Amino acid sequence: MRHGNLFVISGPSGAGKGTLVARLLREIPDAWASMSVTTRKPREGEVDGVHYRFASPEEFQELVDEDGLLEWATYGGNCYGTPRATVEEHIACGDQVILEIDVQGGFQVRDKFPSAHLVFIEPPSLDVLEARLRGRGTETEEAIATRMETARVELSRKMEYDIRLVNDDLDEAADELVRFVNEQAEGSRG
C-alpha cells in the first residue's frame, strides 16, 4: 500500500525542474504539487489559489510567527514560502507531495520535516545550462550572469541531496524521477 511522502525538487534555473515536475504530476496519480504563498502582487493572468496564494506582508508574517511555513525566503523584496498545513494534510491522505523550491528552502524543509526526500536536478554541464538560459530569450546578460553564479552555489550542495538526476535526456530523467517517487511511496515506513 502506498503512503504519503514529501519530495523536494531543487536545482539551478534552467535545469528543467518545472518540465520534470509536470511530467511527474501527469504520470503519478497521487502526486500533488504544493502551492507557494507570496507577498508579491499577482502578475497579469495569475489567479490567487491557482498560481500562488497571494498574501499581505502581515498575513505572511503571521504564518512565519505561527510556524505555519515549512520554508520561506525573500527574493526581490517579496516573501515566498510553503504552507505547512496543506502539505501535512496531503501527506496524511497518502499523497506524494512535490515542492519545487531552491536549495536553501530544501534544507529548511529537511530541518522541519526530516523524512522529506530531497531530489537535485542538474544540467549536463554549466555550458548546457547557460545555453538553455540564453535559449529562453527572456533573460538579460546581467540576469544570466546572476543565474549562473547561483547555479554554481547550488551545484556545490548537490551531494547533500538524497539523489541527483542529470537532465541530459528528458525522458530518461523523467523516468528516473517517477521511479524514485514510486519506490518511496511503495516502500516501508521509517
Short mmCIF file of C-alpha atoms in Angstrom, two decimals, residues 7-178:
data_model
loop_
_atom_site.label_atom_id
_atom_site.label_comp_id
_atom_site.label_asym_id
_atom_site.label_seq_id
_atom_site.Cartn_x
_atom_site.Cartn_y
_atom_site.Cartn_z
CA PHE A 7 9.63 15.36 -2.11
CA VAL A 8 11.75 18.47 -2.52
CA ILE A 9 12.83 19.09 -6.12
CA SER A 10 15.70 21.60 -6.42
CA GLY A 11 18.31 22.60 -8.93
CA PRO A 12 19.56 25.57 -10.91
CA SER A 13 17.28 27.72 -13.03
CA GLY A 14 17.29 26.12 -16.48
CA ALA A 15 17.94 22.57 -15.22
CA GLY A 16 14.41 21.52 -16.24
CA LYS A 17 12.75 21.16 -12.82
CA GLY A 18 9.40 22.52 -13.98
CA THR A 19 9.25 20.24 -17.01
CA LEU A 20 10.16 17.18 -14.94
CA VAL A 21 7.63 18.04 -12.21
CA ALA A 22 4.89 18.49 -14.85
CA ARG A 23 5.70 15.02 -16.24
CA LEU A 24 5.73 13.54 -12.74
CA LEU A 25 2.31 15.02 -11.97
CA ARG A 26 0.89 13.54 -15.19
CA GLU A 27 2.36 10.09 -14.57
CA ILE A 28 1.71 9.61 -10.85
CA PRO A 29 -2.00 9.90 -9.95
CA ASP A 30 -1.41 10.53 -6.24
CA ALA A 31 1.24 13.23 -6.79
CA TRP A 32 0.29 16.73 -5.67
CA ALA A 33 2.33 19.92 -6.13
CA SER A 34 2.26 22.34 -3.23
CA MET A 35 1.39 25.96 -3.96
CA SER A 36 3.61 28.68 -2.56
CA VAL A 37 2.32 31.68 -0.68
CA THR A 38 3.85 35.02 -1.66
CA THR A 39 3.63 38.67 -0.74
CA ARG A 40 4.24 39.82 -4.30
CA LYS A 41 1.37 41.21 -6.33
CA PRO A 42 -0.17 38.93 -8.96
CA ARG A 43 1.19 39.31 -12.48
CA GLU A 44 -1.21 39.65 -15.37
CA GLY A 45 -3.11 36.39 -15.80
CA GLU A 46 -2.15 34.96 -12.40
CA VAL A 47 -5.02 33.78 -10.22
CA ASP A 48 -4.96 33.53 -6.42
CA GLY A 49 -5.22 29.89 -5.42
CA VAL A 50 -4.15 28.67 -8.88
CA HIS A 51 -0.65 30.05 -9.45
CA TYR A 52 0.16 31.23 -5.92
CA ARG A 53 -1.62 32.03 -2.73
CA PHE A 54 -1.20 35.79 -2.56
CA ALA A 55 -0.92 37.23 0.95
CA SER A 56 -0.29 40.60 2.51
CA PRO A 57 3.05 41.08 4.29
CA GLU A 58 1.12 40.95 7.58
CA GLU A 59 -0.58 37.65 6.69
CA PHE A 60 2.78 36.19 5.66
CA GLN A 61 4.44 37.31 8.89
CA GLU A 62 1.61 35.70 10.84
CA LEU A 63 2.38 32.37 9.10
CA VAL A 64 6.07 32.78 9.99
CA ASP A 65 5.29 33.61 13.62
CA GLU A 66 2.94 30.62 13.96
CA ASP A 67 5.45 28.18 12.36
CA GLY A 68 2.94 27.79 9.55
CA LEU A 69 5.60 27.53 6.82
CA LEU A 70 7.94 24.62 6.09
CA GLU A 71 10.34 27.04 4.44
CA TRP A 72 10.42 30.64 3.34
CA ALA A 73 12.73 33.21 1.83
CA THR A 74 12.77 36.75 0.50
CA TYR A 75 13.53 37.44 -3.17
CA GLY A 76 13.45 40.87 -4.74
CA GLY A 77 11.75 42.34 -1.71
CA ASN A 78 8.92 39.79 -1.73
CA CYS A 79 8.45 36.78 0.55
CA TYR A 80 7.74 33.26 -0.71
CA GLY A 81 7.01 30.19 1.38
CA THR A 82 5.49 26.72 1.59
CA PRO A 83 2.40 26.43 3.82
CA ARG A 84 2.86 23.59 6.31
CA ALA A 85 -0.81 22.67 6.95
CA THR A 86 -1.80 21.78 3.38
CA VAL A 87 1.41 19.77 2.86
CA GLU A 88 0.77 17.77 6.05
CA GLU A 89 -2.90 17.21 5.10
CA HIS A 90 -1.95 15.81 1.69
CA ILE A 91 0.75 13.54 3.15
CA ALA A 92 -1.76 12.24 5.73
CA CYS A 93 -4.13 11.43 2.84
CA GLY A 94 -1.40 9.34 1.19
CA ASP A 95 -0.35 11.83 -1.49
CA GLN A 96 3.15 12.23 -2.90
CA VAL A 97 3.66 15.93 -2.17
CA ILE A 98 6.03 17.77 -4.50
CA LEU A 99 7.80 21.01 -3.58
CA GLU A 100 9.75 22.68 -6.38
CA ILE A 101 11.96 25.00 -4.35
CA ASP A 102 15.52 26.29 -4.15
CA VAL A 103 18.38 24.61 -2.30
CA GLN A 104 18.14 26.93 0.71
CA GLY A 105 14.44 26.10 1.05
CA GLY A 106 15.17 22.40 0.62
CA PHE A 107 17.41 22.36 3.67
CA GLN A 108 14.86 24.36 5.68
CA VAL A 109 12.27 21.69 4.81
CA ARG A 110 14.63 18.88 5.83
CA ASP A 111 15.21 20.59 9.21
CA LYS A 112 11.46 20.73 9.91
CA PHE A 113 10.49 17.52 8.08
CA PRO A 114 13.46 15.07 8.33
CA SER A 115 11.68 12.34 6.35
CA ALA A 116 11.49 14.55 3.24
CA HIS A 117 13.18 13.13 0.14
CA LEU A 118 15.50 15.69 -1.48
CA VAL A 119 16.00 15.38 -5.26
CA PHE A 120 18.55 17.55 -7.05
CA ILE A 121 18.05 18.14 -10.79
CA GLU A 122 21.26 19.13 -12.51
CA PRO A 123 22.11 20.11 -16.07
CA PRO A 124 24.65 18.02 -18.03
CA SER A 125 27.14 20.91 -17.70
CA LEU A 126 27.34 24.61 -16.92
CA ASP A 127 27.76 25.30 -20.64
CA VAL A 128 24.50 23.49 -21.41
CA LEU A 129 22.79 25.37 -18.58
CA GLU A 130 23.95 28.73 -19.95
CA ALA A 131 22.78 27.76 -23.45
CA ARG A 132 19.35 26.83 -22.06
CA LEU A 133 19.06 30.16 -20.23
CA ARG A 134 20.10 32.05 -23.38
CA GLY A 135 17.68 29.95 -25.44
CA ARG A 136 14.75 31.23 -23.40
CA GLY A 137 15.30 34.65 -24.91
CA THR A 138 13.85 36.27 -21.79
CA GLU A 139 16.99 36.87 -19.73
CA THR A 140 19.26 39.92 -19.76
CA GLU A 141 23.04 39.39 -19.69
CA GLU A 142 23.01 40.51 -16.06
CA ALA A 143 20.24 38.02 -15.20
CA ILE A 144 22.10 35.19 -16.94
CA ALA A 145 25.30 36.02 -15.04
CA THR A 146 23.37 36.08 -11.73
CA ARG A 147 21.62 32.78 -12.51
CA MET A 148 24.93 31.15 -13.46
CA GLU A 149 26.57 32.28 -10.21
CA THR A 150 23.56 30.98 -8.24
CA ALA A 151 23.81 27.70 -10.19
CA ARG A 152 27.45 27.26 -9.15
CA VAL A 153 26.50 27.74 -5.48
CA GLU A 154 23.54 25.34 -5.76
CA LEU A 155 25.62 22.71 -7.58
CA SER A 156 28.18 22.84 -4.75
CA ARG A 157 25.46 21.49 -2.40
CA LYS A 158 24.08 18.73 -4.64
CA MET A 159 25.83 15.92 -2.75
CA GLU A 160 23.77 16.79 0.34
CA TYR A 161 20.62 15.65 -1.53
CA ASP A 162 19.28 12.10 -1.39
CA ILE A 163 19.52 11.62 -5.15
CA ARG A 164 20.84 13.60 -8.07
CA LEU A 165 19.38 13.35 -11.58
CA VAL A 166 21.24 14.74 -14.57
CA ASN A 167 18.68 16.14 -17.00
CA ASP A 168 20.54 15.33 -20.20
CA ASP A 169 17.79 13.20 -21.74
CA LEU A 170 14.34 14.43 -20.64
CA ASP A 171 12.58 11.06 -20.99
CA GLU A 172 15.31 9.26 -19.06
CA ALA A 173 15.36 11.88 -16.27
CA ALA A 174 11.56 11.84 -16.03
CA ASP A 175 11.54 8.03 -15.83
CA GLU A 176 14.17 8.11 -13.06
CA LEU A 177 12.18 10.70 -11.09
CA VAL A 178 8.90 8.77 -11.44
#
